Coordinates of C-alpha atoms in Angstrom, one line a residue:
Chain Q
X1 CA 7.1 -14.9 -18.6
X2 CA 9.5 -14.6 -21.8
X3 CA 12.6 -12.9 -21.0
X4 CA 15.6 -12.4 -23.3
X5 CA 19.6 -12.3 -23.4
X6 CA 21.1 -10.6 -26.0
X7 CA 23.1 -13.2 -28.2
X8 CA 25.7 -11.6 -29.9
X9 CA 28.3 -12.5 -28.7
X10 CA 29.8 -12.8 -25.1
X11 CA 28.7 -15.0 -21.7
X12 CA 25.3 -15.9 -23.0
X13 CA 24.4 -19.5 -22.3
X14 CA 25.8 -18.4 -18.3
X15 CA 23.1 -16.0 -17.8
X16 CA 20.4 -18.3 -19.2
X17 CA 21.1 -21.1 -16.7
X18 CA 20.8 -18.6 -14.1
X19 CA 17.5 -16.8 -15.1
X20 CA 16.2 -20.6 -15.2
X21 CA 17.7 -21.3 -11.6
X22 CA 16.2 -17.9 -10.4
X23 CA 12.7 -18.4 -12.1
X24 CA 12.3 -21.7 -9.8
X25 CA 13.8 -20.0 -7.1
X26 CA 10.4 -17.5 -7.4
X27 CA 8.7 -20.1 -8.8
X28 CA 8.2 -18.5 -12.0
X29 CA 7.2 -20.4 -15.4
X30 CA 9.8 -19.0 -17.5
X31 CA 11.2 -19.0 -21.3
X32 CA 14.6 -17.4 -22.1
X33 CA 14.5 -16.6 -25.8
X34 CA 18.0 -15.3 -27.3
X35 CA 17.6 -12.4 -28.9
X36 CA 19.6 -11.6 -32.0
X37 CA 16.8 -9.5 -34.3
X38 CA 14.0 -7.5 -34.1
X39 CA 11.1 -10.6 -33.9
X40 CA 13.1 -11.9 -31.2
X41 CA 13.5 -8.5 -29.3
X42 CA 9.8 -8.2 -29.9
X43 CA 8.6 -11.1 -27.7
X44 CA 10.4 -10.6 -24.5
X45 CA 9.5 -8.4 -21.3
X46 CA 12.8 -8.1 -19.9
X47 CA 15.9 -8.1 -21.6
X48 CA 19.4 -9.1 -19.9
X49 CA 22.6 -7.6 -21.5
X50 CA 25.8 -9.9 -21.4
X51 CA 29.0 -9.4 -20.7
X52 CA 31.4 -9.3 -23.9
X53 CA 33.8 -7.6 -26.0
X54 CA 31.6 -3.9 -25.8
X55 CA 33.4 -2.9 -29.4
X56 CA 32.2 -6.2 -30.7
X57 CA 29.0 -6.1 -29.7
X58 CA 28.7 -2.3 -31.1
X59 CA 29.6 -3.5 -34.6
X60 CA 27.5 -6.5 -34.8
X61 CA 24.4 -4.3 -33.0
X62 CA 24.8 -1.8 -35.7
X63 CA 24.8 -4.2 -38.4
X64 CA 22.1 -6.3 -37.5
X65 CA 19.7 -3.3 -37.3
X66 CA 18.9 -4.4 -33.3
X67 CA 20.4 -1.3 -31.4
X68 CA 17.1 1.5 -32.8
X69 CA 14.3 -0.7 -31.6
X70 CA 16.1 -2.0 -28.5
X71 CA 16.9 1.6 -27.6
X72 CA 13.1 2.3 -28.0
X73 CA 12.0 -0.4 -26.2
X74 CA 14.9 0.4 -23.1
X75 CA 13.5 4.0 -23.0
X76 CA 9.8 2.8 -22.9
X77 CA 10.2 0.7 -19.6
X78 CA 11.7 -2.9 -20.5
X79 CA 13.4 -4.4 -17.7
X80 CA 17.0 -4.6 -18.0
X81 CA 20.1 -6.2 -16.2
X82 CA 23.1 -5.2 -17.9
X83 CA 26.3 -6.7 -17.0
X84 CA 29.7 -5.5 -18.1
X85 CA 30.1 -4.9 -20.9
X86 CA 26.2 -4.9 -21.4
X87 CA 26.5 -1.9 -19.2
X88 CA 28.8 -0.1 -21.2
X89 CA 25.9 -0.9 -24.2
X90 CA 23.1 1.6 -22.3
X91 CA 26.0 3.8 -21.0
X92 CA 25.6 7.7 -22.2
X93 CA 29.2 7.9 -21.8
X94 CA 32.0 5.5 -22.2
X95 CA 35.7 5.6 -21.8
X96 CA 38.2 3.7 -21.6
X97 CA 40.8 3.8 -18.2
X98 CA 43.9 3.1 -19.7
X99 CA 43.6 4.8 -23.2
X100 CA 41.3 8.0 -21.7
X101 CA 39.6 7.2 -25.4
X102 CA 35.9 8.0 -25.4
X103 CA 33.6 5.6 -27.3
X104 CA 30.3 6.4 -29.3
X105 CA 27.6 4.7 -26.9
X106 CA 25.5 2.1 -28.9
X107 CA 22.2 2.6 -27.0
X108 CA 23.2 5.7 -24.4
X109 CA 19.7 5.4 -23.0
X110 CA 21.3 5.5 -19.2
X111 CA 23.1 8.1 -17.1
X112 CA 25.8 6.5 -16.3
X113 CA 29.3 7.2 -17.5
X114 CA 31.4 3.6 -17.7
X115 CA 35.0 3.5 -17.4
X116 CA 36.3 0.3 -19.0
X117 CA 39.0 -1.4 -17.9
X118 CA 39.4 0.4 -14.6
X119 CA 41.0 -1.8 -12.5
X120 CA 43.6 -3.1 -15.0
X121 CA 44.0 -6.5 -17.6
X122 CA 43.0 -9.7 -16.9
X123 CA 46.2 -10.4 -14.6
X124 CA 44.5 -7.3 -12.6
X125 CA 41.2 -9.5 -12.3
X126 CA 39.7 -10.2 -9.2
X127 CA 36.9 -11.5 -6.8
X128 CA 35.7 -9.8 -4.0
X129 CA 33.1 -9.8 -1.0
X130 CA 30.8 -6.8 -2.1
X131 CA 27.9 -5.2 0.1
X132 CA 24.8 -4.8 -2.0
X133 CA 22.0 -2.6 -1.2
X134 CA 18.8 -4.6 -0.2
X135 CA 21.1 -7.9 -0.8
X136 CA 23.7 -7.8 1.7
X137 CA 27.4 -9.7 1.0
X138 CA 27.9 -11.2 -2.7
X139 CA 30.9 -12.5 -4.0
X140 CA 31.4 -10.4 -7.3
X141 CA 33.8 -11.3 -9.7
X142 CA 35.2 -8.7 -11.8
X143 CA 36.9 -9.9 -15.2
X144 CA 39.0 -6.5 -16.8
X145 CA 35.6 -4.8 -15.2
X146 CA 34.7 -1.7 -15.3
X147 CA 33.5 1.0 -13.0
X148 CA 30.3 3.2 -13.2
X149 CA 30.2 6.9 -12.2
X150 CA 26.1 8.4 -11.9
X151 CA 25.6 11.7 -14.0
X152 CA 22.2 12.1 -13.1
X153 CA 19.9 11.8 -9.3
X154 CA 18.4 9.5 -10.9
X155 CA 20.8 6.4 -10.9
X156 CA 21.2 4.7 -7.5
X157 CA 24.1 3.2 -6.0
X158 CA 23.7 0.0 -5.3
X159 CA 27.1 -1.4 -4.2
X160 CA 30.5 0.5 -4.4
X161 CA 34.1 -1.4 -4.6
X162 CA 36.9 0.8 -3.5
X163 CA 34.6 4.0 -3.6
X164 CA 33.6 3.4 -7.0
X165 CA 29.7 2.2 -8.0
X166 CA 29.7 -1.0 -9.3
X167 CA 26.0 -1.8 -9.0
X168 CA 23.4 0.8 -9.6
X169 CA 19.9 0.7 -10.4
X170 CA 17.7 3.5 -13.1
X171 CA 14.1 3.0 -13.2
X172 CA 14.1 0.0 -14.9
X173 CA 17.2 -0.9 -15.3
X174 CA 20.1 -2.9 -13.2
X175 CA 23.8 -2.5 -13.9
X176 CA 26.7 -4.4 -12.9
X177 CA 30.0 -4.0 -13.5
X178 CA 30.5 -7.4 -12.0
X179 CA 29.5 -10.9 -13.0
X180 CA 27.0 -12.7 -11.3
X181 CA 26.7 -15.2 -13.9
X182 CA 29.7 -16.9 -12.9
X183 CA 28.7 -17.8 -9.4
X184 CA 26.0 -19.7 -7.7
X185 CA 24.2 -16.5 -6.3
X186 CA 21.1 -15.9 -8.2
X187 CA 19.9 -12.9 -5.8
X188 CA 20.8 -10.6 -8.8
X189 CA 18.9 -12.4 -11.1
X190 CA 15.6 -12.8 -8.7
X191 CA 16.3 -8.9 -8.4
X192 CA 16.2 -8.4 -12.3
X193 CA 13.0 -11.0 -12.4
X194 CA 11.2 -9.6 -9.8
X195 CA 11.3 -5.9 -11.2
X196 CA 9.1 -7.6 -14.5
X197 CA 6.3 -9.6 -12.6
Chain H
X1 CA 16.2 -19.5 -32.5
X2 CA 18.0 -20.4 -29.3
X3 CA 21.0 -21.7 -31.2
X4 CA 23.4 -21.2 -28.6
X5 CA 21.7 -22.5 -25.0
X6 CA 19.4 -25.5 -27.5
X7 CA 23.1 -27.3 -27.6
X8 CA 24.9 -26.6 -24.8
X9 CA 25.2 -28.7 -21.3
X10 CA 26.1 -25.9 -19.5
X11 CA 22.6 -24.1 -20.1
X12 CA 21.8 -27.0 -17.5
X13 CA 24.8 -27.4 -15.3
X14 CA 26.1 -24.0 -14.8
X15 CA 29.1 -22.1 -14.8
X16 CA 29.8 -22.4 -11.4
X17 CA 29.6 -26.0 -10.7
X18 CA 32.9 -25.7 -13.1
X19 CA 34.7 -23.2 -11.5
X20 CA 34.3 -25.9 -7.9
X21 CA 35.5 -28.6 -9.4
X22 CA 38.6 -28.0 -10.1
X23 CA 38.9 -26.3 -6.3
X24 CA 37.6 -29.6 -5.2
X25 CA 39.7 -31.9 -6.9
X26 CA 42.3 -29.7 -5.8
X27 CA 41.1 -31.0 -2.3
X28 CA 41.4 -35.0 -3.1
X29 CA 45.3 -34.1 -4.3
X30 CA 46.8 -36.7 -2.6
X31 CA 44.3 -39.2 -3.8
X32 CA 44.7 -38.1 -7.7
X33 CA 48.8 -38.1 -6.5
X34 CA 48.5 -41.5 -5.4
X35 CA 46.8 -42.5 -9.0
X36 CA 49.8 -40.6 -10.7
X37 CA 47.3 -38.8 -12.0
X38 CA 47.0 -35.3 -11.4
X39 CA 50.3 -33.2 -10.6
X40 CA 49.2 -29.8 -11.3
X41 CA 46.7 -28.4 -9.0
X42 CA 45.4 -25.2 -8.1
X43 CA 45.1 -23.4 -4.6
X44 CA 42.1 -23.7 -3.2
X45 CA 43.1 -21.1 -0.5
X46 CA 42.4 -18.0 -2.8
X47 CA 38.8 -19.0 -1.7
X48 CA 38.8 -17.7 1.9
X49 CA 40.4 -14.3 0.6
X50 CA 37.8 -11.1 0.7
X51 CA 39.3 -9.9 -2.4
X52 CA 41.4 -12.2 -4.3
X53 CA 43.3 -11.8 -8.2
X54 CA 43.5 -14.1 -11.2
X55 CA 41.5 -16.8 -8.9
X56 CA 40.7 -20.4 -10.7
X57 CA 37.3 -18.5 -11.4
X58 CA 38.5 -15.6 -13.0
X59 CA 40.4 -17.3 -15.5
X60 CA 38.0 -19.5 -16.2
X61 CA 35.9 -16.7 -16.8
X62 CA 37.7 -14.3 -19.0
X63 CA 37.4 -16.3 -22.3
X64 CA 33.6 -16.8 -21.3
X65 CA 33.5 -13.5 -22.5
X66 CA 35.4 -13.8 -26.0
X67 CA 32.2 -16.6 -27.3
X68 CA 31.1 -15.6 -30.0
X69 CA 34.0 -13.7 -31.3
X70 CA 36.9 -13.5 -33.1
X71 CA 40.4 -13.5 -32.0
X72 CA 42.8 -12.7 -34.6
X73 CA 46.7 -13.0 -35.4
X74 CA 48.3 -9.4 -35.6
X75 CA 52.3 -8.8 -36.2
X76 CA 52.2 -4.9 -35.5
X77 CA 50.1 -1.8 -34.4
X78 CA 48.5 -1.4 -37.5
X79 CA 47.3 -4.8 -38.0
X80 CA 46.2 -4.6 -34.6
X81 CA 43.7 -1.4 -35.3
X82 CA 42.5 -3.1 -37.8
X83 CA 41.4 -6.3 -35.9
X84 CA 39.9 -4.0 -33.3
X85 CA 37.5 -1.9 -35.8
X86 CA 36.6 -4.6 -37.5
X87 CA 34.6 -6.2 -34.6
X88 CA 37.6 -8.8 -33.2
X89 CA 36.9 -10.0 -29.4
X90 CA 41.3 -9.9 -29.1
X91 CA 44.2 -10.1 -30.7
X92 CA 47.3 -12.1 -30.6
X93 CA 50.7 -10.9 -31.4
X94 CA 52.9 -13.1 -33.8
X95 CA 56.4 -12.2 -35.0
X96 CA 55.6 -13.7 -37.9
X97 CA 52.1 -15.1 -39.2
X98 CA 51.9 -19.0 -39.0
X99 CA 52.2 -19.2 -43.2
X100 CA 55.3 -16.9 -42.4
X101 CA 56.7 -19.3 -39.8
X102 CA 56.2 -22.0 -42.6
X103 CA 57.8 -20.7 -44.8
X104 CA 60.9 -19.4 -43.0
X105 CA 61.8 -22.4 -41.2
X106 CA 64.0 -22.0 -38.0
X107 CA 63.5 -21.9 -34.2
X108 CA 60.0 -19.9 -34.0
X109 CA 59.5 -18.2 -30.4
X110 CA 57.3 -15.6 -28.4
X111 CA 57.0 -12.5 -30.2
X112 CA 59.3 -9.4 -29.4
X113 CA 58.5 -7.8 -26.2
X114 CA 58.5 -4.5 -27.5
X115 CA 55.9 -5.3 -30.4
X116 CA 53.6 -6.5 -27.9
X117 CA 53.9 -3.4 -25.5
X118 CA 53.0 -1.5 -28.7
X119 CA 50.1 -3.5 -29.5
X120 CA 48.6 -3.3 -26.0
X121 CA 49.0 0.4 -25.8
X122 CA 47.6 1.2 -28.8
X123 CA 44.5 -0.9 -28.5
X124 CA 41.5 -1.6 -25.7
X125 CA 40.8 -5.3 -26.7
X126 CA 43.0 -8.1 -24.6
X127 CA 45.7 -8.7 -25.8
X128 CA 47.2 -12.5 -26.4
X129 CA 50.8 -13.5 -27.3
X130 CA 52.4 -17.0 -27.8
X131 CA 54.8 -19.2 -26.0
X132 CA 56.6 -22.3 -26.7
X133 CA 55.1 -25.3 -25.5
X134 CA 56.8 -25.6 -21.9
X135 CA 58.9 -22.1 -21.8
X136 CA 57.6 -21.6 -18.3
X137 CA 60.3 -18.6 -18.9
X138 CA 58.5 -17.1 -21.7
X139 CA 55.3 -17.4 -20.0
X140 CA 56.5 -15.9 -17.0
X141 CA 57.7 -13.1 -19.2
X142 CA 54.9 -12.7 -20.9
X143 CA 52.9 -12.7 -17.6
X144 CA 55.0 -9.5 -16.0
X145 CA 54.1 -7.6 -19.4
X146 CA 50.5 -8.2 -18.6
X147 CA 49.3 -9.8 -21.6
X148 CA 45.6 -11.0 -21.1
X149 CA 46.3 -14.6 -22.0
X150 CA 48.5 -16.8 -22.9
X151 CA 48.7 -19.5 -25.5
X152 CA 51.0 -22.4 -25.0
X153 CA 51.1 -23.0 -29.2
X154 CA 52.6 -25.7 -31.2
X155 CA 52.8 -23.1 -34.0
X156 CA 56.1 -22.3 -32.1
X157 CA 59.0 -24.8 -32.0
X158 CA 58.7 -26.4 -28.9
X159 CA 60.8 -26.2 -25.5
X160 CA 60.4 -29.2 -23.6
X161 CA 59.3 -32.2 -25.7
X162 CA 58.1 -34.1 -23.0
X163 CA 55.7 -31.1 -20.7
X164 CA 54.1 -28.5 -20.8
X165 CA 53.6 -25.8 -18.3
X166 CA 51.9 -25.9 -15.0
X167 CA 49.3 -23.2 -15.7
X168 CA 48.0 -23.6 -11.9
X169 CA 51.3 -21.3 -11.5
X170 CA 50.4 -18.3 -13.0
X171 CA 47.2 -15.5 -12.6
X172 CA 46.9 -15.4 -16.5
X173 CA 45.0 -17.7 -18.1
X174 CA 45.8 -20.1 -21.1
X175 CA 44.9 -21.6 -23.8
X176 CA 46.0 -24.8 -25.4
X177 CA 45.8 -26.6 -28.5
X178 CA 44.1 -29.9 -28.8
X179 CA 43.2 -33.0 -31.4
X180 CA 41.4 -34.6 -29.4
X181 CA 39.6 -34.8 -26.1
X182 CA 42.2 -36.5 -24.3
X183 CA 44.9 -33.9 -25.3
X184 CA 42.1 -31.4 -24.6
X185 CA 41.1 -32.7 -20.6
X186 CA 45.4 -33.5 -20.5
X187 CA 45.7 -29.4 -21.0
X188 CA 43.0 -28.5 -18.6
X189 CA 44.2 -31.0 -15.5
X190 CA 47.7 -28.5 -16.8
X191 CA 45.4 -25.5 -15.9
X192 CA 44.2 -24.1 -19.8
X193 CA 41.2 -21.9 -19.2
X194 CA 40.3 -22.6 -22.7
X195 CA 40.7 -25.0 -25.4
X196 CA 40.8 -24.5 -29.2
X197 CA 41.8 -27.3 -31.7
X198 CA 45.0 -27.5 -33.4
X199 CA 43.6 -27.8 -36.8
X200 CA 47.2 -27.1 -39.7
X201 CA 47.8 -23.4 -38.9
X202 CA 49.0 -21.6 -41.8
X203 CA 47.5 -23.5 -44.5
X204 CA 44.0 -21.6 -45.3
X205 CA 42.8 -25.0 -45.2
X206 CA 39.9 -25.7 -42.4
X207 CA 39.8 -29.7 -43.3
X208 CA 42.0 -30.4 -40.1
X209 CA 40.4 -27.7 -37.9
X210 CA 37.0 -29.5 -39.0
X211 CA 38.6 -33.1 -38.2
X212 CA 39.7 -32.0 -34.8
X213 CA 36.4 -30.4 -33.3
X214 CA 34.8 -33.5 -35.2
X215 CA 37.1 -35.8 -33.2
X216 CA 36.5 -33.8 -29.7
X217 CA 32.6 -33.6 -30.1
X218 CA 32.6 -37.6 -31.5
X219 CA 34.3 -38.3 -28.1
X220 CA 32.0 -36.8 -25.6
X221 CA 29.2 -38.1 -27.3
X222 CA 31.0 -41.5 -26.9
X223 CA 31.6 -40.7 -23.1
X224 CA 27.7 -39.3 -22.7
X225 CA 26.3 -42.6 -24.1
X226 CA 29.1 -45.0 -21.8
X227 CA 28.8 -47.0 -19.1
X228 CA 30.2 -45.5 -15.9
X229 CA 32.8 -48.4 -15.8
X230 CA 34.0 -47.7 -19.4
X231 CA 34.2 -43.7 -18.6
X232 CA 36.5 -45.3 -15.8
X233 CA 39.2 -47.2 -18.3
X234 CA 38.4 -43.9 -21.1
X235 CA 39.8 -41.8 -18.4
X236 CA 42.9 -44.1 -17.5
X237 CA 43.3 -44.5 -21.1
X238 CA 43.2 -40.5 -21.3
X239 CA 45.5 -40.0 -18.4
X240 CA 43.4 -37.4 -17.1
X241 CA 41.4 -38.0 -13.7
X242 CA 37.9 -40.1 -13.6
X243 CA 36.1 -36.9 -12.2
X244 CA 37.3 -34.4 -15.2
X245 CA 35.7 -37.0 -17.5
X246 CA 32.3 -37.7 -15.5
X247 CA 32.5 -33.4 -15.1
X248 CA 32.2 -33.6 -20.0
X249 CA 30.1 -36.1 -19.7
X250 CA 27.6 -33.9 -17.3
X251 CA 27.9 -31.3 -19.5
X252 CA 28.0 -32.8 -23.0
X253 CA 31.3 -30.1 -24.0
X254 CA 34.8 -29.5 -23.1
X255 CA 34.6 -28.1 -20.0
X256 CA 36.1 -24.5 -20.6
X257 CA 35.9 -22.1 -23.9
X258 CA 36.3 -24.3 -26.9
X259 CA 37.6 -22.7 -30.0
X260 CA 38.5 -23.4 -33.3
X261 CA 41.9 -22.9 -35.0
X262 CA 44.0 -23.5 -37.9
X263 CA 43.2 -22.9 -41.4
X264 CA 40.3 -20.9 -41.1
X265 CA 40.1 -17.9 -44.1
X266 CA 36.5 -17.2 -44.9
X267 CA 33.4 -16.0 -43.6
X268 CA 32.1 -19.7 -44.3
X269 CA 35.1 -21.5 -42.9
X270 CA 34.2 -19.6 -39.5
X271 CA 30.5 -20.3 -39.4
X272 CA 31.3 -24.2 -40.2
X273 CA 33.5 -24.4 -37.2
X274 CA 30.8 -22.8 -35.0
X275 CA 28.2 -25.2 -36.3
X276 CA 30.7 -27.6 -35.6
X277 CA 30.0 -27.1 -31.9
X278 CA 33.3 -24.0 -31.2
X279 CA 32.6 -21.4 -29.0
X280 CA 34.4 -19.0 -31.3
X281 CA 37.3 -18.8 -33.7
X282 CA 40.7 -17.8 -33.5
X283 CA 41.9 -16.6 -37.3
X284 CA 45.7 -16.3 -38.2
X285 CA 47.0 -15.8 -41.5
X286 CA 44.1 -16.0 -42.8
X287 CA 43.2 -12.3 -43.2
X288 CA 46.3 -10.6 -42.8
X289 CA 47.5 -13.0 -45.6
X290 CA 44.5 -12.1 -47.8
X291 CA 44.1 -9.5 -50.4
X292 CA 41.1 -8.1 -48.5
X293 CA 42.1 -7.9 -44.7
X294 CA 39.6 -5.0 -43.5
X295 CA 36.4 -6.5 -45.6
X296 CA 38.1 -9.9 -44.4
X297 CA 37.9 -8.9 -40.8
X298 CA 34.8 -7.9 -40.5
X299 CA 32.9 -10.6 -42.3
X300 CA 34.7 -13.0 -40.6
X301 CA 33.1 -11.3 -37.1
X302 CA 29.7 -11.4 -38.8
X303 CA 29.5 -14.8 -39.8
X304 CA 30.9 -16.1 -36.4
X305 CA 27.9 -14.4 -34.4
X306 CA 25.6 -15.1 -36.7
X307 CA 26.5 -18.8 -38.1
X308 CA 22.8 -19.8 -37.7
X309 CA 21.5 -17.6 -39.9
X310 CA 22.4 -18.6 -43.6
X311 CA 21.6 -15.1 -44.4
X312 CA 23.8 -13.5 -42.6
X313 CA 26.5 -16.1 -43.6
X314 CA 26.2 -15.0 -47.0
X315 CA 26.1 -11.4 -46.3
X316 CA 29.3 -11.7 -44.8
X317 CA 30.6 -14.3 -47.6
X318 CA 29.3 -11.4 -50.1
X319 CA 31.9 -9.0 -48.3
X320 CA 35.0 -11.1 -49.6
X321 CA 36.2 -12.1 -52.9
X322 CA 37.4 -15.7 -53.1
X323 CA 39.9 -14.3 -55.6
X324 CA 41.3 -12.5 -52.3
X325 CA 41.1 -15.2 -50.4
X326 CA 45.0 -17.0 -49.0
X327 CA 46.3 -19.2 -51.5
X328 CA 46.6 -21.9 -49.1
X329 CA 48.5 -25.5 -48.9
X330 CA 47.3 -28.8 -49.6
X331 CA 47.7 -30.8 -46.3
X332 CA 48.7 -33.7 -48.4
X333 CA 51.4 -31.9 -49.9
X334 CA 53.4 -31.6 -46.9
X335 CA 55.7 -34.1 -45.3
X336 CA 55.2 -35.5 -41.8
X337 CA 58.0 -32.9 -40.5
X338 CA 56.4 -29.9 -41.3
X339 CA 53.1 -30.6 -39.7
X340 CA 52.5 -29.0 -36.7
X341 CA 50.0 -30.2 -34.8
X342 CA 51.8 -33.0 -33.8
X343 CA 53.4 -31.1 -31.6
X344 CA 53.1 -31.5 -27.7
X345 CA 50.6 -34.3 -26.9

């Protein structure tokens, strides 16, 4: 199975470590491939979404001519796990908490509305004992996080954090607003795995 | 193609195994005390809370997420804007630019209060800010404000000649400047979340930036390549504890976010330093002191994501002029007094 992390910029080399721990977990032969153009983006059957700097990963998407075929590719089925930041990428709506600024989606193929930076700055940050859906307790650990809110029936709730969805689940595609990258827990990324094979 | 996870130790260690260590060594304490080793510790009983804020884990994580970026030296508002449309990953409010502080001699110190307030209103990146190297005050200052992180900089005169401050303290994370690996693992047994190097800020000249992440990345190959004995006397010899040292070793880096710093002003500069083996860049005066700070900006953003690709390198180096570009100082040129990375050891 080839699966991909988007390498632009952000917690990349975190999420490939745990794809590989989850792969032997299941017992999958796995290849992570970063993807950074359209070749790479053409290889993979499942694409994970890291966490980063969501204006910085706009620009360089846009430049770099990735953001058209991976929106084609997200609406035609591919597997996703978007954490973050890679949430607010296949958000149809984004704002931001603090500012109430609205920002120009770069892929909008989801719908979900993300509020950035809705529990504060980084002295805000936190970990916390969430109850996942299918999963039961995970430690999620939310770095300026944001939150999700569904616009559609279609998104499902997954895992909530003081009444607000910070795990939900379209189709194909799983979002976090938390990062299980930075743990040991690779249920998420088993999850994410399983939904390809 | 997989540039990034082809190089790097933690692709086989993980991210987690760091964030533990430092809860376990926080465990041997009295051990480490005995050695007159390790002082500074965190507190490992954040663990057992069901939710828990700016934990060991979550400063260690923020700057996880700036890889790959840009984090850029702004004086005001506008500056600021401009960092944040061009692509930058954060920003980190000056009073005055390192050439600036060069050139005006004096006492340099954490930025006004107010100018940072501005900055973090007006913007939805983090936010960074400066503090003399052991002005616990400053930091503590800068901590109510809510910057995003701090960074304990020799570009500022320093405060305490002989320590810095016990970042185990506080629930924002740091970063530190460092020459080497031993001043780099000295500043994370302090409690840095992050590293960059020192490199000769304000000079548009990369040669010392490039000597530094040459010097760190020489090192840990060293270490990798050691016997476990000689890791033993490296660490005495570092001052830093035996386990921090086996921890590089395992993962063939510096253990947290490694950035470079100090002197970087082009496109090119930027993807060196990432060849180099940084996780990112920090840039100071070097767009805000160019001609071209917008273009600048953005190029600079390019060519740090995309430093493997020679194409994209010179796309971005295509978006500058060198005729633009900071004048720059020799590093020759100046005496021993007015370098600053000397500063805090």
């Amino acid at each position: 199975m080839k699966v991909g992390v988007l390498a632009l910029q952000g917690g990349i080399v975190e999420h490939v470590y745990m794809l590989k721990k989850a792969a032997e977990n299941l017992g999958i032969n796995l290849e992570v491939i970063e993807v950074r153009k359209k070749e790479h983006l053409n290889q993979v059957e499942g694409i994970v979404l890291p966490g980063g700097e969501s204006t910085a990963m706009y620009r360089l998407g846009k430049r770099l001519g990735i953001a058209d075929p991976l929106r084609e590719r997200i609406s035609n089925g591919l597997p996703v796990l978007g954490t973050c930041a890679g949430a607010a990428l296949v958000a149809k709506e984004v704002i931001d908490k603090q500012s109430g600024k609205k920002y120009e989606p770069l892929l909008g193929t989801n719908d979900v509305r993300v509020i950035r930076n809705y529990f504060g700055r980084q002295r805000e940050s936190f970990e916390a004992d969430l109850e996942i859906k299918g999963l039961g307790t995970f430690r999620g650990v939310f770095i300026r996080a944001p939150v999700m809110e569904p616009l559609s029936e279609r998104v499902e709730v997954l895992s909530e954090f003081n009444g607000k969805a910070v795990m939900v689940k379209e189709d194909n595609v799983i979002l976090t607003a938390f990062h299980p990258e930075l743990t040991s827990d690779t249920r998420i990324h088993e999850m994410f795995l399983r939904s390809i094979a | 193609m997989n540039a990034l996870s082809s190089r790097d130790g933690l692709v086989e260690v993980g991210f987690d195994a760091i964030a533990t260590f430092f809860y376990k060594l926080a465990e041997a304490a009295d051990k480490l005390k005995e050695e007159g080793l390790w002082t500074y510790m965190p507190d490992p009983s954040e663990l057992r809370e069901k939710v828990a804020q700016g934990t060991v884990r979550v400063k260690l994580g923020f700057p996880v997420y700036q890889k790959g970026g840009v984090i850029m030296d702004v004086t005001n508002v506008e500056q600021a804007g401009i960092a944040e449309d061009a692509g930058a990953v954060a920003v980190m409010v000056l009073d005055k630019l390192p050439y600036d502080i060069r050139k005006a001699g004096g006492v340099a110190r954490m930025a006004d209060v107010n100018v940072i307030r501005e900055v973090m209103n007006s913007i939805s990146l983090p936010v960074m800010a400066k503090v003399r190297i052991g002005h616990f005050m400053e930091a503590k200052v800068l901590e109510a404000l809510g910057v995003d992180m701090i960074d304990e900089s020799e570009v500022l005169t320093p405060a305490d000649e002989k320590h810095h401050i016990n970042k185990w303290l506080f629930k924002v994370p740091f970063v530190n400047g460092a020459r080497d690996l031993g001043e780099a693992l000295r500043r994370i047994s302090e409690g840095a979340s992050m590293i960059r190097t020192k490199g000769e800020a304000g000079t548009g000249n990369v040669a010392e930036a490039v000597r530094h992440m040459k010097t760190v990345m020489a090192q840990i190959r060293e270490l990798v390549s050691m016997a476990e004995e000689d890791r033993v006397l490296k660490a005495r010899e570092m001052g830093v504890s035996y386990e921090l040292v086996e921890l590089t070793a395992r993962l063939r880096r510096v253990p947290v976010v490694n950035f470079a710093a100090g002197g970087i002003a082009t496109p090119a500069d930027a993807a060196l330093m990432m060849w180099l083996g940084a996780d990112g860049v920090f840039v100071g005066s070097g767009i805000f002191k160019s001609q071209d700070p917008r273009q600048r900006a953005e190029a600079i953003v390019l060519a740090t994501s995309l430093w493997m690709d020679p194409e994209a390198v010179l796309e971005a180096q295509s978006m500058i002029s060198e005729r633009k570009s900071m004048m720059g100082i020799d590093i020759r040129q100046l005496k021993p007094e007015e370098l600053l990375q000397v500063r805090g050891v």
